[in-house]
XYZ file of C-alpha atoms in Angstrom:
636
model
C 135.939 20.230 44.642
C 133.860 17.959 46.252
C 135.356 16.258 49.567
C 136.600 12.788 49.691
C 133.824 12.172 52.431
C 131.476 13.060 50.452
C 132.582 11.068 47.370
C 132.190 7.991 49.243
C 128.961 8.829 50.585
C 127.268 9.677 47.535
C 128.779 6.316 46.235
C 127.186 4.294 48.462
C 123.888 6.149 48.322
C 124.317 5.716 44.751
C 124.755 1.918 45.472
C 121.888 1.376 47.483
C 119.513 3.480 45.353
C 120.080 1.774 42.546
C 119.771 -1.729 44.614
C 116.261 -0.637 45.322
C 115.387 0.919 41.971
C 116.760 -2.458 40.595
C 114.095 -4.645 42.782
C 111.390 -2.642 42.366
C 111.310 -2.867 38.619
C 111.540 -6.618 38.992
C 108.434 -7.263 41.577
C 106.747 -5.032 39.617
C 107.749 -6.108 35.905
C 108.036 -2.913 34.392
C 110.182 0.598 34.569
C 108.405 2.357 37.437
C 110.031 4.369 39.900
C 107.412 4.964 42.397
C 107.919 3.083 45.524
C 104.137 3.499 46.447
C 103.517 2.282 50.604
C 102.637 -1.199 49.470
C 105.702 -2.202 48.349
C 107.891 -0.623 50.650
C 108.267 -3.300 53.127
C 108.330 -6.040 50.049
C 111.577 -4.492 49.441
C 112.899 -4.063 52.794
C 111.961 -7.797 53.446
C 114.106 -8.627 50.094
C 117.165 -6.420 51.250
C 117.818 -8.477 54.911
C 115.426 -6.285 57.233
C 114.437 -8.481 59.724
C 112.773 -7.999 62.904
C 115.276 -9.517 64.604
C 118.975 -9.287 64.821
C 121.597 -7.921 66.844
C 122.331 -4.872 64.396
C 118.318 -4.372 64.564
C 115.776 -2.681 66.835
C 113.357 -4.901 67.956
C 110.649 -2.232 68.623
C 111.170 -0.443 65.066
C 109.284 -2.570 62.286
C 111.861 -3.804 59.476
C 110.111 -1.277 56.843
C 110.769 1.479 59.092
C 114.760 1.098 59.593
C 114.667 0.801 55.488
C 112.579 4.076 54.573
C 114.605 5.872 57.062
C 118.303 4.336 55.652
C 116.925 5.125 52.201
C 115.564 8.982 53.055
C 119.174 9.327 54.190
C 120.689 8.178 51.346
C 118.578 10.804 49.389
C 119.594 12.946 51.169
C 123.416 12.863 50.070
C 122.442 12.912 46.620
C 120.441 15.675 46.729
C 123.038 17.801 49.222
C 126.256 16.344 47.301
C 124.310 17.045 43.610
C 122.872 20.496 44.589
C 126.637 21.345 45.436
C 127.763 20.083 41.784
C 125.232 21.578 39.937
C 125.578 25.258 42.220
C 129.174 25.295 41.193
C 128.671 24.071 37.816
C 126.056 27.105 37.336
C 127.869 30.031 38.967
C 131.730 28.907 37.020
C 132.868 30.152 33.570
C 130.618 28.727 30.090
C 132.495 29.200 27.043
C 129.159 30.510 24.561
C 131.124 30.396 21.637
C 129.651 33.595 20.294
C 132.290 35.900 21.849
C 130.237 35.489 25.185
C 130.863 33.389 28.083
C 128.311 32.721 31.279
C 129.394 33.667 34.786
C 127.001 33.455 38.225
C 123.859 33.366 35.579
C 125.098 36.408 33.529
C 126.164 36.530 30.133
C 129.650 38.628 30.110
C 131.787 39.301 27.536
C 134.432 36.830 26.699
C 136.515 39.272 24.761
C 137.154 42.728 23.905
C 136.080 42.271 20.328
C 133.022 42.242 20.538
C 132.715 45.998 19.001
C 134.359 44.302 15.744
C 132.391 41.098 16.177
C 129.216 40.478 13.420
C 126.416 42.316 15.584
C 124.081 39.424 15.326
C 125.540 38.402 18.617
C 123.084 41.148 20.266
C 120.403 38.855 18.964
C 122.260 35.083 19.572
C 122.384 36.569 23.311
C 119.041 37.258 23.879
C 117.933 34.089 22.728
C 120.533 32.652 25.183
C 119.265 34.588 28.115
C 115.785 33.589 27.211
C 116.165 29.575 26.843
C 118.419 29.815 29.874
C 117.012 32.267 32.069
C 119.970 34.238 32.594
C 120.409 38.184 32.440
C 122.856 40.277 30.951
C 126.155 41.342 33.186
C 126.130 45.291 33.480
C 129.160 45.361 31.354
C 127.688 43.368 28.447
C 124.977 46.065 29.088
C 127.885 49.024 28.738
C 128.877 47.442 25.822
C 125.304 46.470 23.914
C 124.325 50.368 24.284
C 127.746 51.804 22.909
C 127.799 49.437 20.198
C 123.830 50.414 19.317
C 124.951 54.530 19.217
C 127.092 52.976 16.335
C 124.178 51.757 14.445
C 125.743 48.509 13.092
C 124.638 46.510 10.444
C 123.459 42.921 10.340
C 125.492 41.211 7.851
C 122.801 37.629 7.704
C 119.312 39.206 7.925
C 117.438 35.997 7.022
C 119.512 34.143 9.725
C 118.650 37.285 12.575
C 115.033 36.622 11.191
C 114.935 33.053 12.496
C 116.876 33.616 15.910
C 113.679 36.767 16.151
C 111.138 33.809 15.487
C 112.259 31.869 17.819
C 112.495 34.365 20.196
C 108.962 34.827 19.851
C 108.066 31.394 19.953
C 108.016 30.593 23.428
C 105.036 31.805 25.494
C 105.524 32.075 28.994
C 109.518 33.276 28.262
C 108.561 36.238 25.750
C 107.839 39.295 27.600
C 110.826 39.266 30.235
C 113.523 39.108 27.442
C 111.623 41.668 25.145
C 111.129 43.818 28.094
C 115.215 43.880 28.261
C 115.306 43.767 24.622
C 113.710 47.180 24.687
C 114.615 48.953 27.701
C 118.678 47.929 26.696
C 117.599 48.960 22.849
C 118.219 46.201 21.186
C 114.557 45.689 20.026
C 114.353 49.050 19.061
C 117.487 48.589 16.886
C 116.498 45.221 15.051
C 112.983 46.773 14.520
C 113.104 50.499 14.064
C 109.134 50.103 13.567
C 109.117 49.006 17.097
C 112.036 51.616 18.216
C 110.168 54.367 17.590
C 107.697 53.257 19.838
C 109.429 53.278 23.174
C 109.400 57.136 24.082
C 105.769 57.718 21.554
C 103.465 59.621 23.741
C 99.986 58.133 22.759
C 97.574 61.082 21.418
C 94.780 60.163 23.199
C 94.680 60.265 27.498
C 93.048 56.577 28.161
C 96.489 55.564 28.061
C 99.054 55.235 30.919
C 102.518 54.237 29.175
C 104.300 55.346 25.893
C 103.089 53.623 23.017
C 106.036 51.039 23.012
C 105.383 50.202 27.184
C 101.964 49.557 25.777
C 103.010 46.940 22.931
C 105.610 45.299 25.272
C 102.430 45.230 28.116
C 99.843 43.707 25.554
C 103.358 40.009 25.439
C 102.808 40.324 29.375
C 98.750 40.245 29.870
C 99.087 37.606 27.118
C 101.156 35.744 28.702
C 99.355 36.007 31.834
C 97.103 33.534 30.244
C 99.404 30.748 30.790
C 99.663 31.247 34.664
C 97.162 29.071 37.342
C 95.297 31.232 38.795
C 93.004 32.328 36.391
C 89.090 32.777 36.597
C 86.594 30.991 33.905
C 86.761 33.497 31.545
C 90.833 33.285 31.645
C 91.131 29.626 31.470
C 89.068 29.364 28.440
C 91.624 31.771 26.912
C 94.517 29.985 28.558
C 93.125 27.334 26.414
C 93.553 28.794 23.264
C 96.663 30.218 23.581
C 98.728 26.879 24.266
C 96.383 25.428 21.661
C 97.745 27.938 18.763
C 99.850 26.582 16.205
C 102.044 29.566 15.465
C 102.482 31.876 18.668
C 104.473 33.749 17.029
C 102.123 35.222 14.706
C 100.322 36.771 17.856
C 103.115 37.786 19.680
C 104.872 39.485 16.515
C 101.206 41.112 16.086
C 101.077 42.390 19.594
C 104.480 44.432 19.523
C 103.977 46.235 15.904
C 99.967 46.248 16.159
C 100.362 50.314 16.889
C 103.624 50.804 15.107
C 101.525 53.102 12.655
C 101.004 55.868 15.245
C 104.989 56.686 14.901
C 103.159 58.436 11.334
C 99.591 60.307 12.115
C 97.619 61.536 9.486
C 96.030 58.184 8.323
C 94.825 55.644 10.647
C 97.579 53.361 12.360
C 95.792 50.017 11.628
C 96.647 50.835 8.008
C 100.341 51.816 9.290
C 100.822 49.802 10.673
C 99.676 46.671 8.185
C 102.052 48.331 5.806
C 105.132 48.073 8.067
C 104.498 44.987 8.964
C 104.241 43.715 5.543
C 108.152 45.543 5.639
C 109.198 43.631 8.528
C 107.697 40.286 7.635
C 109.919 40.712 3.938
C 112.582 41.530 5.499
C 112.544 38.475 8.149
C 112.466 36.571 5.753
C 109.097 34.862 6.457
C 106.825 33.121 4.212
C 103.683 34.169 3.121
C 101.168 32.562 5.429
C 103.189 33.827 8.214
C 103.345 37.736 7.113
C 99.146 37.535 5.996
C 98.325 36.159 9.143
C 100.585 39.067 11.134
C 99.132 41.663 8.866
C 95.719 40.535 9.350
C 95.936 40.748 13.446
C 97.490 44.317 13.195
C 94.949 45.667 10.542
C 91.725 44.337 12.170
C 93.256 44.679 15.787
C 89.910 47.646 16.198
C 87.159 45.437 14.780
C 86.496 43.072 17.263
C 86.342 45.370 20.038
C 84.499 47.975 18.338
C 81.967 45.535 17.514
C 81.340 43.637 21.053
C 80.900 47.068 22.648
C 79.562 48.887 20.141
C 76.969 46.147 17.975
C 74.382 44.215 18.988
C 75.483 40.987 18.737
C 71.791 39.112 18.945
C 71.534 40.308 15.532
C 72.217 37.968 12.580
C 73.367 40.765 10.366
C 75.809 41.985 12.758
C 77.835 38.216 13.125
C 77.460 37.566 9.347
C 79.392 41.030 8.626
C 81.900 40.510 11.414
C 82.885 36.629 10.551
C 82.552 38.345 5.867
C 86.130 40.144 8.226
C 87.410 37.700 10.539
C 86.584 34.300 8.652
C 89.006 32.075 10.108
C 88.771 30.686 13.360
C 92.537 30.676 14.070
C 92.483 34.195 13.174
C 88.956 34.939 15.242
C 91.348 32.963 18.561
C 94.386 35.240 17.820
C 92.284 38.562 17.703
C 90.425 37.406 20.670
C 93.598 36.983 22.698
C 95.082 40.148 21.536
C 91.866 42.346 21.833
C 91.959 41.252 25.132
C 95.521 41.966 26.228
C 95.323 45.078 24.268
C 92.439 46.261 25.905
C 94.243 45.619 29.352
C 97.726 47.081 28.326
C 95.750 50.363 28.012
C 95.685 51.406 31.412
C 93.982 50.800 35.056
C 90.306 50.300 35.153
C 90.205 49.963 31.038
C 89.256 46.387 31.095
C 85.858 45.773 32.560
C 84.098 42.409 33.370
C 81.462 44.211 30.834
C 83.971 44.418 27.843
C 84.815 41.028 28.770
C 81.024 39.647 28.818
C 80.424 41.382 25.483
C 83.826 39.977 23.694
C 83.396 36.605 24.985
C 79.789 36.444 23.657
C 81.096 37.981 20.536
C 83.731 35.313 19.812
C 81.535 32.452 20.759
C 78.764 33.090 18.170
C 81.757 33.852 15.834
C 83.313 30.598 16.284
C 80.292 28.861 16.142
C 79.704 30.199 12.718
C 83.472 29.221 11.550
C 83.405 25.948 13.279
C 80.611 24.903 10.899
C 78.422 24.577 14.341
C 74.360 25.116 13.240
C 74.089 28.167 12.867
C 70.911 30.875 13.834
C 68.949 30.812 11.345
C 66.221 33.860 10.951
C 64.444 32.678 8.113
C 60.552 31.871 7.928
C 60.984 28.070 8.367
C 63.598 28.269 10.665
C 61.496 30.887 13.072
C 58.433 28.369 12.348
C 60.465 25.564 14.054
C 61.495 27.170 16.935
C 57.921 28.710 17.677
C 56.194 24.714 17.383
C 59.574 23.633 19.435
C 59.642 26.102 22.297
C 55.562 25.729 22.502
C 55.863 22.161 22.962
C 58.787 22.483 25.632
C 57.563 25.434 27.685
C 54.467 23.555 27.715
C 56.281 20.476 29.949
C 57.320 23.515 32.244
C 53.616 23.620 33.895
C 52.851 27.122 31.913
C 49.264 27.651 31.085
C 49.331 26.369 26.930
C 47.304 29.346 25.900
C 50.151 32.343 27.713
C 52.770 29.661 26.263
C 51.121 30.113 22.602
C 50.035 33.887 23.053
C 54.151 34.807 23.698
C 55.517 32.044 21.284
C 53.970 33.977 18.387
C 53.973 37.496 19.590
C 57.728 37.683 20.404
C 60.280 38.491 17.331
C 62.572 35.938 15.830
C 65.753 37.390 18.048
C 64.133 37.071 21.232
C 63.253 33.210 20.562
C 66.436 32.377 19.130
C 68.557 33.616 21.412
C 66.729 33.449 25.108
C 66.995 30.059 27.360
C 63.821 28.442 27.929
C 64.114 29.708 32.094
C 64.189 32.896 30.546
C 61.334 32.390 28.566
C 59.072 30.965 31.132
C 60.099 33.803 33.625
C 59.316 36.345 31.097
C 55.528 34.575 30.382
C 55.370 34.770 34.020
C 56.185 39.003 34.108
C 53.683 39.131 31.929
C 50.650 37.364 33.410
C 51.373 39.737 36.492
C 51.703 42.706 34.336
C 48.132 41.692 33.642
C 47.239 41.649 36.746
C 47.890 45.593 37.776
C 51.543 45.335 37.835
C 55.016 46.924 36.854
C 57.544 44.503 37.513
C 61.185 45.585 38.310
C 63.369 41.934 38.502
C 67.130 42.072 39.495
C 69.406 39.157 38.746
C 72.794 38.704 39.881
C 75.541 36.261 37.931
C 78.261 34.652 40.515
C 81.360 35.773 40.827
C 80.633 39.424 38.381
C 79.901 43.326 39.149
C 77.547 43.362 36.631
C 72.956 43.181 37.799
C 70.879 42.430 35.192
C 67.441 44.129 35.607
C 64.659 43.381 33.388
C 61.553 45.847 33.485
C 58.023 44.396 31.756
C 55.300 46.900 31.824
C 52.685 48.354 29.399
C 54.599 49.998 26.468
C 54.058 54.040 26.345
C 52.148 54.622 23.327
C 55.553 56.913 21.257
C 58.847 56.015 22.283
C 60.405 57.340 25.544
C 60.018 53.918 27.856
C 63.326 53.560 27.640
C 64.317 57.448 28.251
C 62.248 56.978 32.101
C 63.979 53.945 32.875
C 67.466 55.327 31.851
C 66.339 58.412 33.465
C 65.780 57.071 36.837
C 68.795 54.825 36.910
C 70.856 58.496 36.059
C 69.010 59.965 39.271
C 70.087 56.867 41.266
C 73.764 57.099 40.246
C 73.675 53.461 37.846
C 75.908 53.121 35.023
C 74.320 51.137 32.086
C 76.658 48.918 29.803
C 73.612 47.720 27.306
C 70.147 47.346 27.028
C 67.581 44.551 25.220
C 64.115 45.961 24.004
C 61.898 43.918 23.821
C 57.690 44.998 22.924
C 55.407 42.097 23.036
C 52.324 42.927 20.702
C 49.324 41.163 20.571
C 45.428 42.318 19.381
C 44.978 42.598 23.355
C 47.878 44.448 24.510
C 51.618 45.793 24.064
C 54.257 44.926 26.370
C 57.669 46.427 26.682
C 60.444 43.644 28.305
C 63.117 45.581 28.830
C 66.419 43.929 30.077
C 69.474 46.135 31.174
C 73.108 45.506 32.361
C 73.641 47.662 34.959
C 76.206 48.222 38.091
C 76.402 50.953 40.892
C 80.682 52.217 40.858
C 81.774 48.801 39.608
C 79.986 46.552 41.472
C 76.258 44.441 41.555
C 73.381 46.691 43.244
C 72.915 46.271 46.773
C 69.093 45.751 48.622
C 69.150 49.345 48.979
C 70.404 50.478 45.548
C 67.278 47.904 44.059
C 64.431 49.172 46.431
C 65.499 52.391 45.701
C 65.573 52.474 41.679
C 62.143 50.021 42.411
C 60.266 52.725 44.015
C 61.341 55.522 41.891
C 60.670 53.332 38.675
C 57.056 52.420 39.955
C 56.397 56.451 40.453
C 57.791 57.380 37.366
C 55.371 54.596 35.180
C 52.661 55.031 37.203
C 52.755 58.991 36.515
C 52.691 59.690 39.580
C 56.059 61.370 39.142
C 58.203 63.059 36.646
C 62.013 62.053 35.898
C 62.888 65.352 36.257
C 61.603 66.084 39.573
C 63.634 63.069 40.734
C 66.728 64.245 38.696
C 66.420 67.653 40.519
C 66.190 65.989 43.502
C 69.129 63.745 43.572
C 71.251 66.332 41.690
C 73.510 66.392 44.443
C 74.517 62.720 43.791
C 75.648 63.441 40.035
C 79.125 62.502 38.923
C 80.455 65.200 36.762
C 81.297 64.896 33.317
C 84.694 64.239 32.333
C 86.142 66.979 31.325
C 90.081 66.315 29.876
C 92.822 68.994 31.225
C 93.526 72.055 28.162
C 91.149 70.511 25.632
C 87.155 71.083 24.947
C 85.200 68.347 24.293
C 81.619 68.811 23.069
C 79.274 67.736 25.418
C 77.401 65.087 22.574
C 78.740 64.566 19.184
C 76.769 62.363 16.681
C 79.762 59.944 15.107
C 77.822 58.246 12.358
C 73.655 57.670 11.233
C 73.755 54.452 9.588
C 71.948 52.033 7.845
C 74.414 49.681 6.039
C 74.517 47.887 9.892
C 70.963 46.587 10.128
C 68.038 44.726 7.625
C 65.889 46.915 9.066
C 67.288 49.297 12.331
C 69.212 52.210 11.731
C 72.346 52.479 13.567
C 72.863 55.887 15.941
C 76.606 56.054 17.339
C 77.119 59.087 19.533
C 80.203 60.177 21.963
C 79.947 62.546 24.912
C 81.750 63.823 28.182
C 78.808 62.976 30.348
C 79.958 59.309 30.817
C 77.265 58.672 33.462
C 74.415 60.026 31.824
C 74.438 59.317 28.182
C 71.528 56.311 28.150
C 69.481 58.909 29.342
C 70.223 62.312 27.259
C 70.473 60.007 24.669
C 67.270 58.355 24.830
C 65.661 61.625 25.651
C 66.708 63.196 22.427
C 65.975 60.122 20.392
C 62.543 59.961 21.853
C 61.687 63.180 20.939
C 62.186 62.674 17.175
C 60.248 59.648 17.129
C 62.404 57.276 16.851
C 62.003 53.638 18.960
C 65.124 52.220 20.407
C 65.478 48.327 19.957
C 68.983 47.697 21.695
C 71.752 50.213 22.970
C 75.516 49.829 24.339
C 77.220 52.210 26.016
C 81.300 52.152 26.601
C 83.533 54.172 28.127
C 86.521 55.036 26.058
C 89.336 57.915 25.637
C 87.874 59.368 28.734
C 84.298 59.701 26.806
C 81.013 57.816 26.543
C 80.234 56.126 23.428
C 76.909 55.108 22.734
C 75.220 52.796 20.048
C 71.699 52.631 19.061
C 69.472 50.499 17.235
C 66.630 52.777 16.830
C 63.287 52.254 14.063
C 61.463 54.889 12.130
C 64.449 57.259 11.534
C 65.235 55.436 7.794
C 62.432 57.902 6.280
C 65.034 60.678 6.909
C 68.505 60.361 5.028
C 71.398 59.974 6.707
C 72.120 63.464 6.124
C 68.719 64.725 7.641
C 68.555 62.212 10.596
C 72.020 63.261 11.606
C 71.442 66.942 11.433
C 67.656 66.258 13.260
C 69.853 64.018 16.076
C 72.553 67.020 16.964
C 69.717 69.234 17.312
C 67.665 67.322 19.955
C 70.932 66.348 21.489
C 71.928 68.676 24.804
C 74.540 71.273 24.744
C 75.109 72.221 27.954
């Protein structure tokens, strides 16, 4: 339907395009199609613009009349192709599969489709996905009566592979599994996944139905792939387009829950056991099913152990990479502990859960990328004492502080602290020395998260920690983790306390840090007790949370373990006081004795959950130090 007009233009734009394509591949020698600026009036000069002529201007240089000929030309083509390729788009496409395309929408090319082998269902979501088109409302009409039917697929194997393709394609996943679902047709081809969509989750941190969820973890992934992404996003980006099976992931991110369709065991084990159903029944081979069934059993572990573990720890990388000991594995759980996390609901995912997984899969991978890995033994420490004592020496530190903190400071705090660090720490103490507490605030670019580090003279029995944490409760400060440090020498002990801290989401303000600074002097100085400071800023307290129709114990000790640790017990705890559990924590665990070495708090389910790695409780059994732990705990 194009005009005659219009023919011949776009003939002799044609023409003349290819008479310039034509020259510049000779001048140039080669197949390039760029007509950069310098050779632009080369070619003009070759095609008969001249300067001067009767059909010329003689105030418009030759290059000038060419470019401008040549945009118009371009312009036919494009206005003349557009047209085509409009009309081409929007007319009828015979699919072949009793489905024709019309304006972008698949419609039905028949009324047989009712009869028809119902693997068409699946042959036209693949369609609309490598095409981007939609489905017309009365393929729609008839996709959901045919699905009340319940029809059979008559070629499973060959549905499995139109599924992995499907699946296959990040950055065109979640859309058409989005319409998959909401039409039913996921739901239908994967009754694992079908009883998903209208699942109310049984605990409240969640926003959507359990299938929303699944279908939401494909969308954050794919997020990934988009530009805009900050540092911590990009490296992920990375990953992703780096995997060699996508679909291993993806398949793990929609069926990863499927086991909470059947409570009374826990869903990761489900969950693994329908999958290992649906894989069969796909048809797929066996490293494709144990890699799916790996990412939906461990799917827990890897956040559990970045908010809940202290990752500094040798012990606690060497049991998490004895789980997770592959690093394509370790990159898919990353991803999908990620997007899982965010699927949850608003506010879930924190730059703090981020911070803690990222550091978690980087000393993973380094471990599985055969990278040299921490070592904690005798030798090992011996090497990095003589090395760091010789290079903190070329930072101008005094040799004898540089040798005093070398050797009094345990294996995990030289292995895993930058020399800056190091040197600013030797510094905190010299002035500790000298008469004083210091209180040092740190800020990283771009986060909500402070870092404040506290060196003063250790108390003489735990409960250091239980005045800081106290203090920082009074002042309205959340605390994600803590690092105890307690530098022991003949002459002294000194606590170096480092905290992650933020005030509602965001770094402290000068206020917020002279005002936990003066109250923190008071309090170690003894010139003031926590609780006078608690009772006087009681009015600032957030309440716990407290979850509509149920009652939730204010503390409950989860586990008292000492499988986690060479030589720390580990102290897990949950509570409804979200904004005060470092403290009541620390409080109780002070009281029995015990010293606190590291502690993470996370928010989860609406409740705190709190981690400790605590010393002197492994002369009690775990039966004792849990039933001594609920008793010192508060009630009210």
């Amino acid at each position: 339907n194009v005009l005659p007009a219009d023919i011949a233009r776009l003939a002799l734009a044609k023409e003349r395009l290819f008479q310039v394509r034509n020259l510049l591949h000779a001048i140039t020698g080669a197949e390039r199609d760029h007509l950069v600026i310098t050779r632009q009036e080369e070619i003009a000069d070759l095609l008969g613009y001249k300067s001067e002529g009767a059909n010329q201007d003689e105030n418009t240089p030759p290059v000038e009349l060419f470019m401008a000929e040549l945009y118009q030309d371009l312009a036919v083509i494009r206005r003349v192709a557009g047209q085509v390729m409009r009309r081409t788009e929007n007319s009828r496409h015979i699919l072949g599969i009793g489905l024709d395309c019309i304006n972008k929408e698949i419609v039905p090319a028949n009324d047989a489709l009712a009869s028809d082998d119902a693997m068409w269902m699946l042959w036209g979501c693949e369609l609309a996905q490598k095409y981007n088109l939609n489905f017309s409302e009365a393929l729609e009409q008839k996709t959901v009566s045919l699905l009340q039917e319940c029809p059979k697929l008559l070629d499973t194997d060959s549905a499995g592979k139109v599924f992995r393709r499907i699946i296959s394609q990040p950055g065109k996943i979640y859309n058409i599994v989005q319409m998959m679902g909401d039409i039913g047709i996921l739901g239908w081809y994967l009754p694992e996944f079908g009883r998903l969509m209208n699942l109310i989750p049984y605990d409240p941190s969640h926003d959507h139905t359990v299938g929303q969820h699944s279908l939401y973890v494909v969308k954050h992934l794919e997020e990934l792939l988009h530009s805009d992404l900050n540092e911590e996003q990009a490296e992920m980006h990375r990953i992703l387009v780096e995997l060699p099976h996508p679909e291993y992931l993806f398949m793990a991110a929609l069926l990863h829950d499927s086991g909470k369709a059947f409570p009374g065991r826990p869903h990761s084990e489900v969950s693994e056991e329908l999958v290992i159903e649906v894989c069969r029944r796909m048809g797929w081979e066996a490293e494709a099913a144990n890699n799916v069934r790996f990412l939906v059993r461990q799917h827990l572990v890897m956040a559990e152990t970045s908010r809940l573990r202290d990752i500094n720890l040798e012990e606690t990388i060497r049991d998490f990479t004895a789980v997770v000991d592959d690093l394509d594995k370790l990159n898919m759980l990353y991803l999908l502990t990620y997007a899982d996390t965010r699927a949850v609901g608003e506010g879930v995912w924190t730059q703090v859960k981020g911070r803690f997984l990222r550091d978690l899969w980087r000393r993973a991978a380094a471990v599985l990328s055969d990278e040299e890995p921490v070592r904690y033994d005798d030798a090992s420490v011996a090497r990095a004492r003589r090395r760091l004592q010789k290079d903190l020496s070329l930072e101008n530190l005094p040799e004898a502080e540089v040798g005093e903190h070398v050797q009094a400071m345990p294996p995990y705090y030289l292995l895993n602290h930058s020399l800056t660090q190091i040197g600013l720490h030797i510094n905190f103490v010299r002035m500790v020395r000298e008469g004083q507490i210091v209180i040092d605030f740190s800020d990283e670019p771009d986060s909500t998260i402070t870092e404040m580090t506290v060196c003063t003279y250790d108390d003489p029995s735990p409960g250091l920690l239980a005045k800081i944490a106290g203090v920082l409760y009074a002042c309205d400060i959340d605390v994600h983790s803590t690092q105890i440090v307690t530098r022991v020498t003949d002459r002294d002990r000194i606590a170096l306390d480092t905290l992650l801290i933020d005030y509602r989401g965001r770094q402290l303000s000068s206020g917020k840090r002279r005002e936990i600074s003066n109250y923190l002097n008071t309090v170690l100085k003894g010139e003031l007790l926590v609780k006078d400071i608690l009772s006087k800023k009681k009015h600032n307290f957030r309440p716990p949370v407290r979850n509509s129709g149920q009652s939730i114990p204010l503390w409950t000790v989860q586990s008292i373990r000492n499988d986690l640790s060479d030589s720390l017990t580990v102290v897990e705890i949950s509570g409804s006081n979200i904004h005060g559990a470092l403290y009541e924590a620390c409080e109780a665990l002070s009281s029995l004795g015990w010293d606190i070495r590291s502690a993470r708090v996370s928010i989860w389910h609406g409740q705190a959950l709190a981690s400790f790695y605590v010393a002197e409780a492994r002369v009690l059994s775990e039966h004792d130090a849990r039933a001594a732990l609920a008793s010192a705990l508060p009630t009210t």
